[in-house]
Amino acid sequence: GRTICGLPDVAKLPLSEAPINLTGLGFNIVGGTDQQYIPNDSGIYVSRIKENGAAAFDGRLQEGDKILAVNDQELKNMLHKKVVELFRTAGDNVSLKVQHRLLPQNGPSSHRGDGDPGGIPLAMILVPGLAVAAAAALLWAFLRYRQRV
């Protein structure tokens, strides 16, 4: 078979099975107007990144991050169950607007006074659940093939 960049033709790889979790985005959330995680803050926060889930493979979302929007829908003043339902119906590719938690730093901190929280960058994060799982499956198959050769 033909090779591309040294990789064997996929059709020639030995067939083997491995469980791959394709359900969900791979993280848990806390918060909402009815379940405030932080006093006087009804925001939605990442409480846990599930091992081997889409978010863990992607690597950009971290525990403690505040999720500001899902697919351009702001999460302000929403019930926890409403946000969970929003995630469940979001589709295969989910765009998250995230405020990363501020990590403790040594030295003086500055505040610009313009409403911008300074050291907390905003990021648009794309968590492509199926694409990440497919890439992981191909990598796994390639590594299994290399072990047998």
mmCIF file with all atom_site columns, C-alpha atoms in Angstrom:
data_model
loop_
_atom_site.group_PDB
_atom_site.id
_atom_site.type_symbol
_atom_site.label_atom_id
_atom_site.label_alt_id
_atom_site.label_comp_id
_atom_site.label_asym_id
_atom_site.label_entity_id
_atom_site.label_seq_id
_atom_site.pdbx_PDB_ins_code
_atom_site.Cartn_x
_atom_site.Cartn_y
_atom_site.Cartn_z
_atom_site.occupancy
_atom_site.B_iso_or_equiv
_atom_site.pdbx_formal_charge
_atom_site.auth_seq_id
_atom_site.auth_comp_id
_atom_site.auth_asym_id
_atom_site.auth_atom_id
_atom_site.pdbx_PDB_model_num
ATOM 1   C CA . GLY A 1 1   ? 0.000   0.000  0.000  1.00 0.00 ? 1   GLY A CA 1
ATOM 2   C CA . ARG A 1 2   ? 0.948   3.635  -0.381 1.00 0.00 ? 2   ARG A CA 1
ATOM 3   C CA . THR A 1 3   ? 2.271   5.673  2.478  1.00 0.00 ? 3   THR A CA 1
ATOM 4   C CA . ILE A 1 4   ? 1.824   9.352  3.222  1.00 0.00 ? 4   ILE A CA 1
ATOM 5   C CA . CYS A 1 5   ? 4.592   10.969 5.277  1.00 0.00 ? 5   CYS A CA 1
ATOM 6   C CA . GLY A 1 6   ? 5.754   7.551  6.431  1.00 0.00 ? 6   GLY A CA 1
ATOM 7   C CA . LEU A 1 7   ? 2.316   6.435  7.682  1.00 0.00 ? 7   LEU A CA 1
ATOM 8   C CA . PRO A 1 8   ? 1.033   3.096  6.381  1.00 0.00 ? 8   PRO A CA 1
ATOM 9   C CA . ASP A 1 9   ? -2.109  2.858  4.275  1.00 0.00 ? 9   ASP A CA 1
ATOM 10  C CA . VAL A 1 10  ? -5.013  2.711  6.760  1.00 0.00 ? 10  VAL A CA 1
ATOM 11  C CA . ALA A 1 11  ? -6.572  -0.183 4.808  1.00 0.00 ? 11  ALA A CA 1
ATOM 12  C CA . LYS A 1 12  ? -3.483  -2.298 5.603  1.00 0.00 ? 12  LYS A CA 1
ATOM 13  C CA . LEU A 1 13  ? -3.632  -1.747 9.377  1.00 0.00 ? 13  LEU A CA 1
ATOM 14  C CA . PRO A 1 14  ? -4.724  -4.741 11.454 1.00 0.00 ? 14  PRO A CA 1
ATOM 15  C CA . LEU A 1 15  ? -8.275  -4.389 12.730 1.00 0.00 ? 15  LEU A CA 1
ATOM 16  C CA . SER A 1 16  ? -8.698  -4.257 16.476 1.00 0.00 ? 16  SER A CA 1
ATOM 17  C CA . GLU A 1 17  ? -11.320 -2.807 18.769 1.00 0.00 ? 17  GLU A CA 1
ATOM 18  C CA . ALA A 1 18  ? -11.024 -0.292 21.587 1.00 0.00 ? 18  ALA A CA 1
ATOM 19  C CA . PRO A 1 19  ? -13.772 1.507  23.492 1.00 0.00 ? 19  PRO A CA 1
ATOM 20  C CA . ILE A 1 20  ? -13.987 5.195  22.602 1.00 0.00 ? 20  ILE A CA 1
ATOM 21  C CA . ASN A 1 21  ? -16.383 7.449  24.486 1.00 0.00 ? 21  ASN A CA 1
ATOM 22  C CA . LEU A 1 22  ? -18.162 9.678  21.971 1.00 0.00 ? 22  LEU A CA 1
ATOM 23  C CA . THR A 1 23  ? -20.799 10.999 24.357 1.00 0.00 ? 23  THR A CA 1
ATOM 24  C CA . GLY A 1 24  ? -20.588 14.437 25.875 1.00 0.00 ? 24  GLY A CA 1
ATOM 25  C CA . LEU A 1 25  ? -17.871 17.040 25.923 1.00 0.00 ? 25  LEU A CA 1
ATOM 26  C CA . GLY A 1 26  ? -15.901 15.466 28.735 1.00 0.00 ? 26  GLY A CA 1
ATOM 27  C CA . PHE A 1 27  ? -16.362 17.914 31.588 1.00 0.00 ? 27  PHE A CA 1
ATOM 28  C CA . ASN A 1 28  ? -18.729 18.671 34.472 1.00 0.00 ? 28  ASN A CA 1
ATOM 29  C CA . ILE A 1 29  ? -20.107 22.072 35.416 1.00 0.00 ? 29  ILE A CA 1
ATOM 30  C CA . VAL A 1 30  ? -21.277 23.759 38.613 1.00 0.00 ? 30  VAL A CA 1
ATOM 31  C CA . GLY A 1 31  ? -23.124 27.002 39.184 1.00 0.00 ? 31  GLY A CA 1
ATOM 32  C CA . GLY A 1 32  ? -26.223 28.781 37.955 1.00 0.00 ? 32  GLY A CA 1
ATOM 33  C CA . THR A 1 33  ? -28.723 31.118 39.586 1.00 0.00 ? 33  THR A CA 1
ATOM 34  C CA . ASP A 1 34  ? -30.114 28.266 41.698 1.00 0.00 ? 34  ASP A CA 1
ATOM 35  C CA . GLN A 1 35  ? -26.766 26.619 42.622 1.00 0.00 ? 35  GLN A CA 1
ATOM 36  C CA . GLN A 1 36  ? -24.199 29.375 43.093 1.00 0.00 ? 36  GLN A CA 1
ATOM 37  C CA . TYR A 1 37  ? -20.712 27.889 43.224 1.00 0.00 ? 37  TYR A CA 1
ATOM 38  C CA . ILE A 1 38  ? -19.199 31.203 44.344 1.00 0.00 ? 38  ILE A CA 1
ATOM 39  C CA . PRO A 1 39  ? -21.247 33.449 46.671 1.00 0.00 ? 39  PRO A CA 1
ATOM 40  C CA . ASN A 1 40  ? -23.009 36.265 44.779 1.00 0.00 ? 40  ASN A CA 1
ATOM 41  C CA . ASP A 1 41  ? -21.911 34.801 41.418 1.00 0.00 ? 41  ASP A CA 1
ATOM 42  C CA . SER A 1 42  ? -24.402 32.814 39.340 1.00 0.00 ? 42  SER A CA 1
ATOM 43  C CA . GLY A 1 43  ? -21.759 31.952 36.722 1.00 0.00 ? 43  GLY A CA 1
ATOM 44  C CA . ILE A 1 44  ? -21.125 28.490 35.295 1.00 0.00 ? 44  ILE A CA 1
ATOM 45  C CA . TYR A 1 45  ? -17.759 26.921 36.150 1.00 0.00 ? 45  TYR A CA 1
ATOM 46  C CA . VAL A 1 46  ? -15.901 23.795 35.012 1.00 0.00 ? 46  VAL A CA 1
ATOM 47  C CA . SER A 1 47  ? -15.742 21.553 38.070 1.00 0.00 ? 47  SER A CA 1
ATOM 48  C CA . ARG A 1 48  ? -14.058 18.509 36.552 1.00 0.00 ? 48  ARG A CA 1
ATOM 49  C CA . ILE A 1 49  ? -12.354 17.514 33.302 1.00 0.00 ? 49  ILE A CA 1
ATOM 50  C CA . LYS A 1 50  ? -13.084 13.855 32.587 1.00 0.00 ? 50  LYS A CA 1
ATOM 51  C CA . GLU A 1 51  ? -10.040 11.745 31.781 1.00 0.00 ? 51  GLU A CA 1
ATOM 52  C CA . ASN A 1 52  ? -10.045 10.634 28.120 1.00 0.00 ? 52  ASN A CA 1
ATOM 53  C CA . GLY A 1 53  ? -12.943 12.987 27.284 1.00 0.00 ? 53  GLY A CA 1
ATOM 54  C CA . ALA A 1 54  ? -13.031 15.510 24.449 1.00 0.00 ? 54  ALA A CA 1
ATOM 55  C CA . ALA A 1 55  ? -12.050 18.427 26.714 1.00 0.00 ? 55  ALA A CA 1
ATOM 56  C CA . ALA A 1 56  ? -9.064  16.502 28.124 1.00 0.00 ? 56  ALA A CA 1
ATOM 57  C CA . PHE A 1 57  ? -7.824  15.607 24.631 1.00 0.00 ? 57  PHE A CA 1
ATOM 58  C CA . ASP A 1 58  ? -8.266  19.216 23.477 1.00 0.00 ? 58  ASP A CA 1
ATOM 59  C CA . GLY A 1 59  ? -6.379  20.517 26.532 1.00 0.00 ? 59  GLY A CA 1
ATOM 60  C CA . ARG A 1 60  ? -7.474  24.160 26.557 1.00 0.00 ? 60  ARG A CA 1
ATOM 61  C CA . LEU A 1 61  ? -10.378 23.985 29.012 1.00 0.00 ? 61  LEU A CA 1
ATOM 62  C CA . GLN A 1 62  ? -9.283  23.763 32.656 1.00 0.00 ? 62  GLN A CA 1
ATOM 63  C CA . GLU A 1 63  ? -10.998 23.058 35.959 1.00 0.00 ? 63  GLU A CA 1
ATOM 64  C CA . GLY A 1 64  ? -12.090 26.356 37.479 1.00 0.00 ? 64  GLY A CA 1
ATOM 65  C CA . ASP A 1 65  ? -12.663 28.095 34.125 1.00 0.00 ? 65  ASP A CA 1
ATOM 66  C CA . LYS A 1 66  ? -15.852 30.172 33.898 1.00 0.00 ? 66  LYS A CA 1
ATOM 67  C CA . ILE A 1 67  ? -17.989 29.447 30.832 1.00 0.00 ? 67  ILE A CA 1
ATOM 68  C CA . LEU A 1 68  ? -19.476 32.709 29.578 1.00 0.00 ? 68  LEU A CA 1
ATOM 69  C CA . ALA A 1 69  ? -21.281 31.475 26.450 1.00 0.00 ? 69  ALA A CA 1
ATOM 70  C CA . VAL A 1 70  ? -22.117 28.279 24.550 1.00 0.00 ? 70  VAL A CA 1
ATOM 71  C CA . ASN A 1 71  ? -22.462 28.621 20.769 1.00 0.00 ? 71  ASN A CA 1
ATOM 72  C CA . ASP A 1 72  ? -22.762 32.425 21.203 1.00 0.00 ? 72  ASP A CA 1
ATOM 73  C CA . GLN A 1 73  ? -25.564 32.117 23.789 1.00 0.00 ? 73  GLN A CA 1
ATOM 74  C CA . GLU A 1 74  ? -24.612 34.006 26.959 1.00 0.00 ? 74  GLU A CA 1
ATOM 75  C CA . LEU A 1 75  ? -25.003 32.051 30.214 1.00 0.00 ? 75  LEU A CA 1
ATOM 76  C CA . LYS A 1 76  ? -25.910 35.031 32.416 1.00 0.00 ? 76  LYS A CA 1
ATOM 77  C CA . ASN A 1 77  ? -28.659 34.468 35.005 1.00 0.00 ? 77  ASN A CA 1
ATOM 78  C CA . MET A 1 78  ? -29.493 30.916 33.942 1.00 0.00 ? 78  MET A CA 1
ATOM 79  C CA . LEU A 1 79  ? -30.644 27.967 36.038 1.00 0.00 ? 79  LEU A CA 1
ATOM 80  C CA . HIS A 1 80  ? -28.152 25.095 36.278 1.00 0.00 ? 80  HIS A CA 1
ATOM 81  C CA . LYS A 1 81  ? -30.509 22.626 34.566 1.00 0.00 ? 81  LYS A CA 1
ATOM 82  C CA . LYS A 1 82  ? -31.097 25.101 31.704 1.00 0.00 ? 82  LYS A CA 1
ATOM 83  C CA . VAL A 1 83  ? -27.334 25.290 31.067 1.00 0.00 ? 83  VAL A CA 1
ATOM 84  C CA . VAL A 1 84  ? -27.028 21.486 31.203 1.00 0.00 ? 84  VAL A CA 1
ATOM 85  C CA . GLU A 1 85  ? -29.804 21.220 28.608 1.00 0.00 ? 85  GLU A CA 1
ATOM 86  C CA . LEU A 1 86  ? -28.041 23.825 26.453 1.00 0.00 ? 86  LEU A CA 1
ATOM 87  C CA . PHE A 1 87  ? -24.886 21.672 26.452 1.00 0.00 ? 87  PHE A CA 1
ATOM 88  C CA . ARG A 1 88  ? -26.865 18.502 25.700 1.00 0.00 ? 88  ARG A CA 1
ATOM 89  C CA . THR A 1 89  ? -28.457 20.050 22.612 1.00 0.00 ? 89  THR A CA 1
ATOM 90  C CA . ALA A 1 90  ? -25.382 21.989 21.423 1.00 0.00 ? 90  ALA A CA 1
ATOM 91  C CA . GLY A 1 91  ? -24.413 19.601 18.610 1.00 0.00 ? 91  GLY A CA 1
ATOM 92  C CA . ASP A 1 92  ? -21.134 17.922 17.653 1.00 0.00 ? 92  ASP A CA 1
ATOM 93  C CA . ASN A 1 93  ? -18.982 21.056 17.474 1.00 0.00 ? 93  ASN A CA 1
ATOM 94  C CA . VAL A 1 94  ? -19.400 23.378 20.426 1.00 0.00 ? 94  VAL A CA 1
ATOM 95  C CA . SER A 1 95  ? -17.976 26.889 20.634 1.00 0.00 ? 95  SER A CA 1
ATOM 96  C CA . LEU A 1 96  ? -17.295 28.076 24.177 1.00 0.00 ? 96  LEU A CA 1
ATOM 97  C CA . LYS A 1 97  ? -16.468 31.576 25.352 1.00 0.00 ? 97  LYS A CA 1
ATOM 98  C CA . VAL A 1 98  ? -14.352 30.985 28.439 1.00 0.00 ? 98  VAL A CA 1
ATOM 99  C CA . GLN A 1 99  ? -12.790 33.115 31.140 1.00 0.00 ? 99  GLN A CA 1
ATOM 100 C CA . HIS A 1 100 ? -9.762  31.260 32.446 1.00 0.00 ? 100 HIS A CA 1
ATOM 101 C CA . ARG A 1 101 ? -9.290  31.268 36.178 1.00 0.00 ? 101 ARG A CA 1
ATOM 102 C CA . LEU A 1 102 ? -6.616  33.573 37.485 1.00 0.00 ? 102 LEU A CA 1
ATOM 103 C CA . LEU A 1 103 ? -3.620  31.555 38.574 1.00 0.00 ? 103 LEU A CA 1
ATOM 104 C CA . PRO A 1 104 ? -1.656  32.849 41.564 1.00 0.00 ? 104 PRO A CA 1
ATOM 105 C CA . GLN A 1 105 ? 1.459   34.730 40.490 1.00 0.00 ? 105 GLN A CA 1
ATOM 106 C CA . ASN A 1 106 ? 4.442   36.069 42.372 1.00 0.00 ? 106 ASN A CA 1
ATOM 107 C CA . GLY A 1 107 ? 5.001   39.802 42.311 1.00 0.00 ? 107 GLY A CA 1
ATOM 108 C CA . PRO A 1 108 ? 2.705   42.795 42.148 1.00 0.00 ? 108 PRO A CA 1
ATOM 109 C CA . SER A 1 109 ? -0.555  42.602 40.262 1.00 0.00 ? 109 SER A CA 1
ATOM 110 C CA . SER A 1 110 ? -1.899  45.501 38.293 1.00 0.00 ? 110 SER A CA 1
ATOM 111 C CA . HIS A 1 111 ? -5.478  46.507 37.682 1.00 0.00 ? 111 HIS A CA 1
ATOM 112 C CA . ARG A 1 112 ? -6.227  48.683 34.705 1.00 0.00 ? 112 ARG A CA 1
ATOM 113 C CA . GLY A 1 113 ? -9.427  50.118 36.149 1.00 0.00 ? 113 GLY A CA 1
ATOM 114 C CA . ASP A 1 114 ? -11.300 49.949 32.856 1.00 0.00 ? 114 ASP A CA 1
ATOM 115 C CA . GLY A 1 115 ? -13.475 46.978 33.755 1.00 0.00 ? 115 GLY A CA 1
ATOM 116 C CA . ASP A 1 116 ? -11.058 44.538 32.154 1.00 0.00 ? 116 ASP A CA 1
ATOM 117 C CA . PRO A 1 117 ? -9.919  41.957 34.715 1.00 0.00 ? 117 PRO A CA 1
ATOM 118 C CA . GLY A 1 118 ? -6.347  42.266 33.455 1.00 0.00 ? 118 GLY A CA 1
ATOM 119 C CA . GLY A 1 119 ? -4.608  38.907 33.859 1.00 0.00 ? 119 GLY A CA 1
ATOM 120 C CA . ILE A 1 120 ? -7.626  36.795 32.935 1.00 0.00 ? 120 ILE A CA 1
ATOM 121 C CA . PRO A 1 121 ? -7.621  36.282 29.171 1.00 0.00 ? 121 PRO A CA 1
ATOM 122 C CA . LEU A 1 122 ? -10.841 35.546 27.311 1.00 0.00 ? 122 LEU A CA 1
ATOM 123 C CA . ALA A 1 123 ? -10.586 32.781 24.779 1.00 0.00 ? 123 ALA A CA 1
ATOM 124 C CA . MET A 1 124 ? -12.835 31.239 22.198 1.00 0.00 ? 124 MET A CA 1
ATOM 125 C CA . ILE A 1 125 ? -12.466 27.506 22.577 1.00 0.00 ? 125 ILE A CA 1
ATOM 126 C CA . LEU A 1 126 ? -13.710 25.011 20.053 1.00 0.00 ? 126 LEU A CA 1
ATOM 127 C CA . VAL A 1 127 ? -14.233 21.584 21.536 1.00 0.00 ? 127 VAL A CA 1
ATOM 128 C CA . PRO A 1 128 ? -14.741 19.279 18.562 1.00 0.00 ? 128 PRO A CA 1
ATOM 129 C CA . GLY A 1 129 ? -15.903 16.137 20.350 1.00 0.00 ? 129 GLY A CA 1
ATOM 130 C CA . LEU A 1 130 ? -16.090 13.759 17.415 1.00 0.00 ? 130 LEU A CA 1
ATOM 131 C CA . ALA A 1 131 ? -12.970 15.074 15.677 1.00 0.00 ? 131 ALA A CA 1
ATOM 132 C CA . VAL A 1 132 ? -10.880 14.644 18.833 1.00 0.00 ? 132 VAL A CA 1
ATOM 133 C CA . ALA A 1 133 ? -12.186 11.116 19.367 1.00 0.00 ? 133 ALA A CA 1
ATOM 134 C CA . ALA A 1 134 ? -11.493 10.210 15.719 1.00 0.00 ? 134 ALA A CA 1
ATOM 135 C CA . ALA A 1 135 ? -7.946  11.570 15.942 1.00 0.00 ? 135 ALA A CA 1
ATOM 136 C CA . ALA A 1 136 ? -7.382  9.613  19.156 1.00 0.00 ? 136 ALA A CA 1
ATOM 137 C CA . ALA A 1 137 ? -8.656  6.428  17.479 1.00 0.00 ? 137 ALA A CA 1
ATOM 138 C CA . LEU A 1 138 ? -6.321  6.907  14.492 1.00 0.00 ? 138 LEU A CA 1
ATOM 139 C CA . LEU A 1 139 ? -3.368  7.579  16.789 1.00 0.00 ? 139 LEU A CA 1
ATOM 140 C CA . TRP A 1 140 ? -4.203  4.489  18.830 1.00 0.00 ? 140 TRP A CA 1
ATOM 141 C CA . ALA A 1 141 ? -4.465  2.353  15.673 1.00 0.00 ? 141 ALA A CA 1
ATOM 142 C CA . PHE A 1 142 ? -1.151  3.723  14.366 1.00 0.00 ? 142 PHE A CA 1
ATOM 143 C CA . LEU A 1 143 ? 0.635   3.024  17.665 1.00 0.00 ? 143 LEU A CA 1
ATOM 144 C CA . ARG A 1 144 ? -0.806  -0.522 17.790 1.00 0.00 ? 144 ARG A CA 1
ATOM 145 C CA . TYR A 1 145 ? 0.408   -1.094 14.219 1.00 0.00 ? 145 TYR A CA 1
ATOM 146 C CA . ARG A 1 146 ? 3.929   0.146  15.092 1.00 0.00 ? 146 ARG A CA 1
ATOM 147 C CA . GLN A 1 147 ? 4.108   -2.219 18.081 1.00 0.00 ? 147 GLN A CA 1
ATOM 148 C CA . ARG A 1 148 ? 3.403   -5.230 15.856 1.00 0.00 ? 148 ARG A CA 1
ATOM 149 C CA . VAL A 1 149 ? 5.947   -4.317 13.169 1.00 0.00 ? 149 VAL A CA 1
#
